[in-house]
Amino acid sequence: MSKANANLNHANVHAQDLPRVVREAEALLIAAGAGMGVDSGLPDFHGPEGFWGAYPEAKRLGLSFEDLANPRWFEESPRLAWAFYGHRLGLYRATQPHRGFGSLRQWSKRLRHGAFAFTSNVDGQFQKAGFPAHRIVECHGSIHHAQCSEPCGPDITDASSWQVAVDAATFQAKEPLPRCPRCDRVMRPNILMFEDAAWIPDRTDAQMQGLRTWLGLVAAYGARLLVLEIGAGQAVPSVRAFTESMVRDHHADLVRINPAKEDPSPGVLTLRLSGLQGIEQLTALLQEA
């Protein structure tokens, strides 16, 4: 038995099925949740203690991730809102994607129809890792783009040149805050937040149309589609719901990489490993082919 298969058995994966599924894939759909960024050093905000470990001032204020990730703060306390999102903006800009992103890019080059990425992460790591922008869906938006907090219009702005300074001691952003050029209200990230009726979905909608076109091409050629779900939890099940719809509607094979102990899903091949460990196990199978 190969080293790769030995590790797969240890991870409670059906070793007879997984190598075939990986090697027969002709198109790869990468579906990534917060766990994808953990190996790059990014926090996944898993549970209140995990979030407060990254943001101790939020614990002092008694605010959870769900509390802070709410558009109301851009009206009630914009400096607090931008302390949270401004810090994250700086963090994501400074973080380099882990080597698993590169492995996935190399894998996609071997496939007739390449790869497409679908992610709930707003960090822009897929773009930074070199995935083409027209092959990425950011279902919750992007911190690297912004909109009016009202909003007063449909405009979505590139925020790549913005600098938001944060006073770590007070957990307050420093003035001047980003302002809408149309109405002078405070701007906000173009991110889908909790209880968010103001998010402008146009950019994400256009990305989804690109994905639908690609899926149509894959189906037209009768190509074998592999969905690789990485680090997607159940608390905010956007990615899970998406991958399971791919199995149901597109007859895709689904491999789930997640270290959490949970009941196995019927028809899903599961690797109980971190994102990077799981990617490396799968690429090892390809190298053995």
mmCIF file of C-alpha atoms in Angstrom:
data_model
loop_
_atom_site.group_PDB
_atom_site.id
_atom_site.type_symbol
_atom_site.label_atom_id
_atom_site.label_comp_id
_atom_site.label_asym_id
_atom_site.label_seq_id
_atom_site.Cartn_x
_atom_site.Cartn_y
_atom_site.Cartn_z
ATOM 1 C CA MET A 1 0.000 0.000 0.000
ATOM 2 C CA SER A 2 1.310 3.471 -0.903
ATOM 3 C CA LYS A 3 2.060 6.081 1.733
ATOM 4 C CA ALA A 4 -0.788 8.223 0.370
ATOM 5 C CA ASN A 5 -3.328 5.412 0.629
ATOM 6 C CA ALA A 6 -2.132 4.529 4.125
ATOM 7 C CA ASN A 7 -2.768 8.082 5.233
ATOM 8 C CA LEU A 8 -6.151 8.116 3.517
ATOM 9 C CA ASN A 9 -7.200 4.974 5.351
ATOM 10 C CA HIS A 10 -6.082 6.582 8.594
ATOM 11 C CA ALA A 11 -8.321 9.547 7.752
ATOM 12 C CA ASN A 12 -11.348 7.252 7.390
ATOM 13 C CA VAL A 13 -11.578 7.686 3.627
ATOM 14 C CA HIS A 14 -12.613 4.873 1.291
ATOM 15 C CA ALA A 15 -9.177 4.305 -0.227
ATOM 16 C CA GLN A 16 -10.547 2.268 -3.142
ATOM 17 C CA ASP A 17 -12.746 5.117 -4.393
ATOM 18 C CA LEU A 18 -10.665 8.219 -3.763
ATOM 19 C CA PRO A 19 -7.721 7.580 -6.127
ATOM 20 C CA ARG A 20 -10.109 6.847 -8.991
ATOM 21 C CA VAL A 21 -12.218 9.942 -8.330
ATOM 22 C CA VAL A 22 -9.150 12.160 -8.192
ATOM 23 C CA ARG A 23 -7.442 10.723 -11.270
ATOM 24 C CA GLU A 24 -10.556 10.591 -13.462
ATOM 25 C CA ALA A 25 -11.560 14.208 -12.821
ATOM 26 C CA GLU A 26 -11.644 16.418 -15.919
ATOM 27 C CA ALA A 27 -12.828 19.582 -14.172
ATOM 28 C CA LEU A 28 -12.134 20.743 -10.611
ATOM 29 C CA LEU A 29 -14.453 22.924 -8.550
ATOM 30 C CA ILE A 30 -12.711 24.122 -5.371
ATOM 31 C CA ALA A 31 -15.173 25.140 -2.665
ATOM 32 C CA ALA A 32 -13.423 26.781 0.270
ATOM 33 C CA GLY A 33 -14.583 27.900 3.686
ATOM 34 C CA ALA A 34 -12.720 29.582 6.543
ATOM 35 C CA GLY A 35 -10.597 26.495 7.158
ATOM 36 C CA MET A 36 -8.810 27.103 3.858
ATOM 37 C CA GLY A 37 -7.021 30.137 5.311
ATOM 38 C CA VAL A 38 -5.976 28.604 8.640
ATOM 39 C CA ASP A 39 -2.800 27.105 7.169
ATOM 40 C CA SER A 40 -1.880 30.599 5.922
ATOM 41 C CA GLY A 41 -2.104 31.820 9.514
ATOM 42 C CA LEU A 42 -5.548 33.420 9.250
ATOM 43 C CA PRO A 43 -8.061 33.057 12.108
ATOM 44 C CA ASP A 44 -11.248 31.148 11.330
ATOM 45 C CA PHE A 45 -13.272 32.750 14.169
ATOM 46 C CA HIS A 46 -14.485 29.287 15.204
ATOM 47 C CA GLY A 47 -16.606 29.858 18.299
ATOM 48 C CA PRO A 48 -16.531 32.936 20.544
ATOM 49 C CA GLU A 49 -13.229 32.049 22.205
ATOM 50 C CA GLY A 50 -11.510 31.703 18.836
ATOM 51 C CA PHE A 51 -12.830 35.085 17.746
ATOM 52 C CA TRP A 52 -11.962 36.774 21.034
ATOM 53 C CA GLY A 53 -8.460 35.334 20.836
ATOM 54 C CA ALA A 54 -8.008 37.310 17.605
ATOM 55 C CA TYR A 55 -9.909 40.349 18.903
ATOM 56 C CA PRO A 56 -9.564 40.632 22.699
ATOM 57 C CA GLU A 57 -11.126 44.105 22.688
ATOM 58 C CA ALA A 58 -14.304 42.583 21.298
ATOM 59 C CA LYS A 59 -14.419 40.295 24.334
ATOM 60 C CA ARG A 60 -14.106 43.317 26.630
ATOM 61 C CA LEU A 61 -17.040 44.885 24.793
ATOM 62 C CA GLY A 62 -19.010 41.629 24.942
ATOM 63 C CA LEU A 63 -19.277 41.405 21.144
ATOM 64 C CA SER A 64 -19.137 38.167 19.173
ATOM 65 C CA PHE A 65 -18.209 37.813 15.501
ATOM 66 C CA GLU A 66 -21.911 37.736 14.628
ATOM 67 C CA ASP A 67 -22.440 40.939 16.636
ATOM 68 C CA LEU A 68 -19.638 42.853 14.937
ATOM 69 C CA ALA A 69 -20.236 41.550 11.419
ATOM 70 C CA ASN A 70 -23.435 43.557 11.211
ATOM 71 C CA PRO A 71 -24.001 46.598 8.974
ATOM 72 C CA ARG A 72 -25.692 48.574 11.751
ATOM 73 C CA TRP A 73 -22.309 49.532 13.204
ATOM 74 C CA PHE A 74 -21.484 51.643 10.139
ATOM 75 C CA GLU A 75 -24.337 53.910 11.210
ATOM 76 C CA GLU A 76 -24.205 53.567 15.008
ATOM 77 C CA SER A 77 -20.431 53.429 15.528
ATOM 78 C CA PRO A 78 -18.518 53.663 12.229
ATOM 79 C CA ARG A 79 -15.126 53.896 13.925
ATOM 80 C CA LEU A 80 -15.828 50.583 15.700
ATOM 81 C CA ALA A 81 -17.045 49.026 12.452
ATOM 82 C CA TRP A 82 -13.919 50.112 10.605
ATOM 83 C CA ALA A 83 -11.681 49.009 13.474
ATOM 84 C CA PHE A 84 -12.896 45.467 12.832
ATOM 85 C CA TYR A 85 -12.885 45.576 9.045
ATOM 86 C CA GLY A 86 -9.848 47.835 8.766
ATOM 87 C CA HIS A 87 -7.771 45.420 10.830
ATOM 88 C CA ARG A 88 -8.949 42.502 8.713
ATOM 89 C CA LEU A 89 -8.166 44.425 5.535
ATOM 90 C CA GLY A 90 -4.580 44.930 6.685
ATOM 91 C CA LEU A 91 -4.296 41.325 7.864
ATOM 92 C CA TYR A 92 -5.467 39.864 4.568
ATOM 93 C CA ARG A 93 -3.199 42.153 2.571
ATOM 94 C CA ALA A 94 -0.186 41.010 4.594
ATOM 95 C CA THR A 95 -0.968 37.278 4.469
ATOM 96 C CA GLN A 96 0.569 35.040 1.826
ATOM 97 C CA PRO A 97 -1.473 32.049 0.622
ATOM 98 C CA HIS A 98 -0.117 28.692 1.779
ATOM 99 C CA ARG A 99 1.489 26.314 -0.710
ATOM 100 C CA GLY A 100 -1.731 24.326 -1.093
ATOM 101 C CA PHE A 101 -3.093 27.075 -3.343
ATOM 102 C CA GLY A 102 -0.163 26.558 -5.686
ATOM 103 C CA SER A 103 -0.699 22.799 -5.671
ATOM 104 C CA LEU A 104 -4.325 23.308 -6.697
ATOM 105 C CA ARG A 105 -3.259 25.609 -9.530
ATOM 106 C CA GLN A 106 -0.823 23.007 -10.815
ATOM 107 C CA TRP A 107 -3.521 20.335 -10.567
ATOM 108 C CA SER A 108 -5.940 22.496 -12.564
ATOM 109 C CA LYS A 109 -3.407 22.794 -15.405
ATOM 110 C CA ARG A 110 -3.574 19.029 -15.890
ATOM 111 C CA LEU A 111 -7.321 19.073 -16.410
ATOM 112 C CA ARG A 112 -9.081 19.581 -19.718
ATOM 113 C CA HIS A 113 -11.497 22.121 -18.249
ATOM 114 C CA GLY A 114 -9.252 23.544 -15.539
ATOM 115 C CA ALA A 115 -10.620 24.704 -12.203
ATOM 116 C CA PHE A 116 -13.090 27.162 -10.729
ATOM 117 C CA ALA A 117 -13.051 28.418 -7.129
ATOM 118 C CA PHE A 118 -16.139 29.093 -5.010
ATOM 119 C CA THR A 119 -15.425 30.578 -1.589
ATOM 120 C CA SER A 120 -17.212 32.132 1.350
ATOM 121 C CA ASN A 121 -13.950 33.812 2.345
ATOM 122 C CA VAL A 122 -13.663 37.549 1.732
ATOM 123 C CA ASP A 123 -9.865 37.656 1.970
ATOM 124 C CA GLY A 124 -8.848 37.600 -1.702
ATOM 125 C CA GLN A 125 -6.402 34.734 -1.169
ATOM 126 C CA PHE A 126 -7.349 32.928 -4.381
ATOM 127 C CA GLN A 127 -6.568 36.034 -6.441
ATOM 128 C CA LYS A 128 -3.298 36.560 -4.599
ATOM 129 C CA ALA A 129 -2.354 32.927 -5.259
ATOM 130 C CA GLY A 130 -2.730 33.499 -9.005
ATOM 131 C CA PHE A 131 -6.170 32.083 -9.751
ATOM 132 C CA PRO A 132 -7.722 34.097 -12.596
ATOM 133 C CA ALA A 133 -10.399 36.518 -11.416
ATOM 134 C CA HIS A 134 -12.920 35.183 -13.954
ATOM 135 C CA ARG A 135 -12.640 31.722 -12.357
ATOM 136 C CA ILE A 136 -13.541 32.798 -8.791
ATOM 137 C CA VAL A 137 -16.872 33.247 -7.009
ATOM 138 C CA GLU A 138 -16.828 35.078 -3.673
ATOM 139 C CA CYS A 139 -20.315 34.267 -2.428
ATOM 140 C CA HIS A 140 -20.083 36.614 0.574
ATOM 141 C CA GLY A 141 -18.316 39.412 -1.310
ATOM 142 C CA SER A 142 -14.821 40.797 -0.827
ATOM 143 C CA ILE A 143 -13.123 43.023 1.719
ATOM 144 C CA HIS A 144 -11.047 44.432 -1.139
ATOM 145 C CA HIS A 145 -14.160 46.073 -2.589
ATOM 146 C CA ALA A 146 -16.494 48.603 -0.996
ATOM 147 C CA GLN A 147 -19.901 50.232 -1.315
ATOM 148 C CA CYS A 148 -21.890 53.032 0.269
ATOM 149 C CA SER A 149 -23.305 51.972 3.625
ATOM 150 C CA GLU A 150 -26.756 53.363 2.733
ATOM 151 C CA PRO A 151 -26.392 52.500 -0.219
ATOM 152 C CA CYS A 152 -27.149 55.569 -2.307
ATOM 153 C CA GLY A 153 -26.394 53.800 -5.601
ATOM 154 C CA PRO A 154 -25.219 50.537 -7.142
ATOM 155 C CA ASP A 155 -21.517 51.400 -7.292
ATOM 156 C CA ILE A 156 -18.942 48.901 -6.021
ATOM 157 C CA THR A 157 -15.489 50.447 -5.543
ATOM 158 C CA ASP A 158 -12.045 48.883 -5.647
ATOM 159 C CA ALA A 159 -10.583 49.416 -2.157
ATOM 160 C CA SER A 160 -7.033 48.300 -2.979
ATOM 161 C CA SER A 161 -5.591 51.792 -2.421
ATOM 162 C CA TRP A 162 -7.332 52.408 0.905
ATOM 163 C CA GLN A 163 -5.466 52.694 4.175
ATOM 164 C CA VAL A 164 -7.522 52.375 7.370
ATOM 165 C CA ALA A 165 -5.518 53.020 10.551
ATOM 166 C CA VAL A 166 -6.746 51.325 13.729
ATOM 167 C CA ASP A 167 -5.999 52.257 17.346
ATOM 168 C CA ALA A 168 -5.521 48.799 18.876
ATOM 169 C CA ALA A 169 -5.832 50.072 22.465
ATOM 170 C CA THR A 170 -9.299 51.562 21.969
ATOM 171 C CA PHE A 171 -10.411 49.310 19.088
ATOM 172 C CA GLN A 172 -11.399 52.383 17.103
ATOM 173 C CA ALA A 173 -10.481 53.300 13.533
ATOM 174 C CA LYS A 174 -8.809 56.647 13.060
ATOM 175 C CA GLU A 175 -10.252 59.422 10.960
ATOM 176 C CA PRO A 176 -10.620 59.999 8.112
ATOM 177 C CA LEU A 177 -12.871 57.038 7.409
ATOM 178 C CA PRO A 178 -13.684 56.037 3.816
ATOM 179 C CA ARG A 179 -16.519 58.206 2.495
ATOM 180 C CA CYS A 180 -18.927 57.695 -0.390
ATOM 181 C CA PRO A 181 -18.025 60.091 -3.222
ATOM 182 C CA ARG A 182 -21.707 60.391 -4.133
ATOM 183 C CA CYS A 183 -23.379 61.158 -0.773
ATOM 184 C CA ASP A 184 -20.480 61.444 1.751
ATOM 185 C CA ARG A 185 -21.837 58.664 3.975
ATOM 186 C CA VAL A 186 -19.383 56.202 5.438
ATOM 187 C CA MET A 187 -18.376 53.463 3.030
ATOM 188 C CA ARG A 188 -18.411 49.797 4.040
ATOM 189 C CA PRO A 189 -16.876 46.629 2.598
ATOM 190 C CA ASN A 190 -18.873 44.933 -0.132
ATOM 191 C CA ILE A 191 -19.354 41.940 2.161
ATOM 192 C CA LEU A 192 -22.580 40.126 2.972
ATOM 193 C CA MET A 193 -22.943 40.580 6.732
ATOM 194 C CA PHE A 194 -25.476 39.277 9.213
ATOM 195 C CA GLU A 195 -28.939 40.886 8.997
ATOM 196 C CA ASP A 196 -27.743 42.680 5.893
ATOM 197 C CA ALA A 197 -30.358 44.215 3.587
ATOM 198 C CA ALA A 198 -27.945 46.788 2.147
ATOM 199 C CA TRP A 199 -25.357 44.509 0.528
ATOM 200 C CA ILE A 200 -24.979 45.111 -3.205
ATOM 201 C CA PRO A 201 -24.694 41.626 -4.797
ATOM 202 C CA ASP A 202 -23.941 42.708 -8.376
ATOM 203 C CA ARG A 203 -20.267 41.735 -8.364
ATOM 204 C CA THR A 204 -20.968 38.309 -6.862
ATOM 205 C CA ASP A 205 -23.917 37.811 -9.229
ATOM 206 C CA ALA A 206 -21.595 38.385 -12.203
ATOM 207 C CA GLN A 207 -19.122 35.874 -10.770
ATOM 208 C CA MET A 208 -21.930 33.326 -10.383
ATOM 209 C CA GLN A 209 -22.905 33.805 -14.001
ATOM 210 C CA GLY A 210 -19.322 32.962 -14.976
ATOM 211 C CA LEU A 211 -19.522 29.792 -12.904
ATOM 212 C CA ARG A 212 -22.834 28.776 -14.490
ATOM 213 C CA THR A 213 -21.317 29.249 -17.945
ATOM 214 C CA TRP A 214 -18.328 27.062 -17.008
ATOM 215 C CA LEU A 215 -20.552 24.366 -15.510
ATOM 216 C CA GLY A 216 -22.617 24.384 -18.690
ATOM 217 C CA LEU A 217 -19.470 23.825 -20.745
ATOM 218 C CA VAL A 218 -18.362 20.991 -18.465
ATOM 219 C CA ALA A 219 -21.785 19.371 -18.798
ATOM 220 C CA ALA A 220 -21.887 19.836 -22.578
ATOM 221 C CA TYR A 221 -18.663 17.865 -22.921
ATOM 222 C CA GLY A 222 -19.864 15.216 -20.494
ATOM 223 C CA ALA A 223 -16.749 15.873 -18.416
ATOM 224 C CA ARG A 224 -16.280 14.345 -14.981
ATOM 225 C CA LEU A 225 -16.603 17.066 -12.332
ATOM 226 C CA LEU A 226 -14.814 16.796 -8.994
ATOM 227 C CA VAL A 227 -15.879 19.127 -6.202
ATOM 228 C CA LEU A 228 -13.203 19.610 -3.553
ATOM 229 C CA GLU A 229 -14.685 21.138 -0.399
ATOM 230 C CA ILE A 230 -12.031 22.531 1.949
ATOM 231 C CA GLY A 231 -12.533 23.803 5.489
ATOM 232 C CA ALA A 232 -16.247 24.505 5.229
ATOM 233 C CA GLY A 233 -18.161 24.388 8.494
ATOM 234 C CA GLN A 234 -21.831 24.031 9.314
ATOM 235 C CA ALA A 235 -22.338 27.188 11.398
ATOM 236 C CA VAL A 236 -22.621 29.299 8.230
ATOM 237 C CA PRO A 237 -23.403 26.564 5.699
ATOM 238 C CA SER A 238 -23.094 28.531 2.448
ATOM 239 C CA VAL A 239 -20.296 26.371 1.044
ATOM 240 C CA ARG A 240 -21.765 23.097 2.310
ATOM 241 C CA ALA A 241 -25.127 23.858 0.693
ATOM 242 C CA PHE A 242 -23.384 24.753 -2.557
ATOM 243 C CA THR A 243 -21.244 21.612 -2.772
ATOM 244 C CA GLU A 244 -24.150 19.344 -1.982
ATOM 245 C CA SER A 245 -26.182 21.053 -4.722
ATOM 246 C CA MET A 246 -23.361 20.243 -7.153
ATOM 247 C CA VAL A 247 -23.695 16.557 -6.316
ATOM 248 C CA ARG A 248 -27.462 16.684 -6.650
ATOM 249 C CA ASP A 249 -27.749 18.838 -9.772
ATOM 250 C CA HIS A 250 -24.509 18.132 -11.647
ATOM 251 C CA HIS A 251 -23.747 14.535 -10.573
ATOM 252 C CA ALA A 252 -20.347 15.669 -9.311
ATOM 253 C CA ASP A 253 -18.012 13.660 -7.101
ATOM 254 C CA LEU A 254 -17.494 15.370 -3.736
ATOM 255 C CA VAL A 255 -14.378 15.143 -1.570
ATOM 256 C CA ARG A 256 -14.662 16.949 1.774
ATOM 257 C CA ILE A 257 -11.514 18.037 3.642
ATOM 258 C CA ASN A 258 -12.313 18.982 7.212
ATOM 259 C CA PRO A 259 -10.622 17.992 10.499
ATOM 260 C CA ALA A 260 -13.865 18.195 12.482
ATOM 261 C CA LYS A 261 -15.333 14.954 13.766
ATOM 262 C CA GLU A 262 -18.843 14.615 12.427
ATOM 263 C CA ASP A 263 -21.109 11.941 11.047
ATOM 264 C CA PRO A 264 -20.136 11.070 7.467
ATOM 265 C CA SER A 265 -22.465 12.226 4.709
ATOM 266 C CA PRO A 266 -23.703 9.553 2.278
ATOM 267 C CA GLY A 267 -21.803 9.621 -0.996
ATOM 268 C CA VAL A 268 -19.165 12.061 0.273
ATOM 269 C CA LEU A 269 -15.508 11.039 0.534
ATOM 270 C CA THR A 270 -14.116 12.656 3.669
ATOM 271 C CA LEU A 271 -10.561 13.507 4.690
ATOM 272 C CA ARG A 272 -10.361 14.443 8.374
ATOM 273 C CA LEU A 273 -7.343 16.661 7.817
ATOM 274 C CA SER A 274 -6.506 20.337 7.629
ATOM 275 C CA GLY A 275 -6.901 22.015 4.266
ATOM 276 C CA LEU A 276 -3.208 21.919 3.418
ATOM 277 C CA GLN A 277 -2.770 18.327 4.613
ATOM 278 C CA GLY A 278 -5.743 17.187 2.548
ATOM 279 C CA ILE A 279 -4.551 18.987 -0.591
ATOM 280 C CA GLU A 280 -1.133 17.393 -0.220
ATOM 281 C CA GLN A 281 -2.663 13.933 0.157
ATOM 282 C CA LEU A 282 -4.659 14.373 -3.036
ATOM 283 C CA THR A 283 -1.765 15.763 -5.044
ATOM 284 C CA ALA A 284 0.324 12.800 -3.870
ATOM 285 C CA LEU A 285 -2.258 10.519 -5.472
ATOM 286 C CA LEU A 286 -1.914 12.421 -8.733
ATOM 287 C CA GLN A 287 1.843 12.062 -8.670
ATOM 288 C CA GLU A 288 1.504 8.302 -8.250
ATOM 289 C CA ALA A 289 -0.701 8.028 -11.344
#
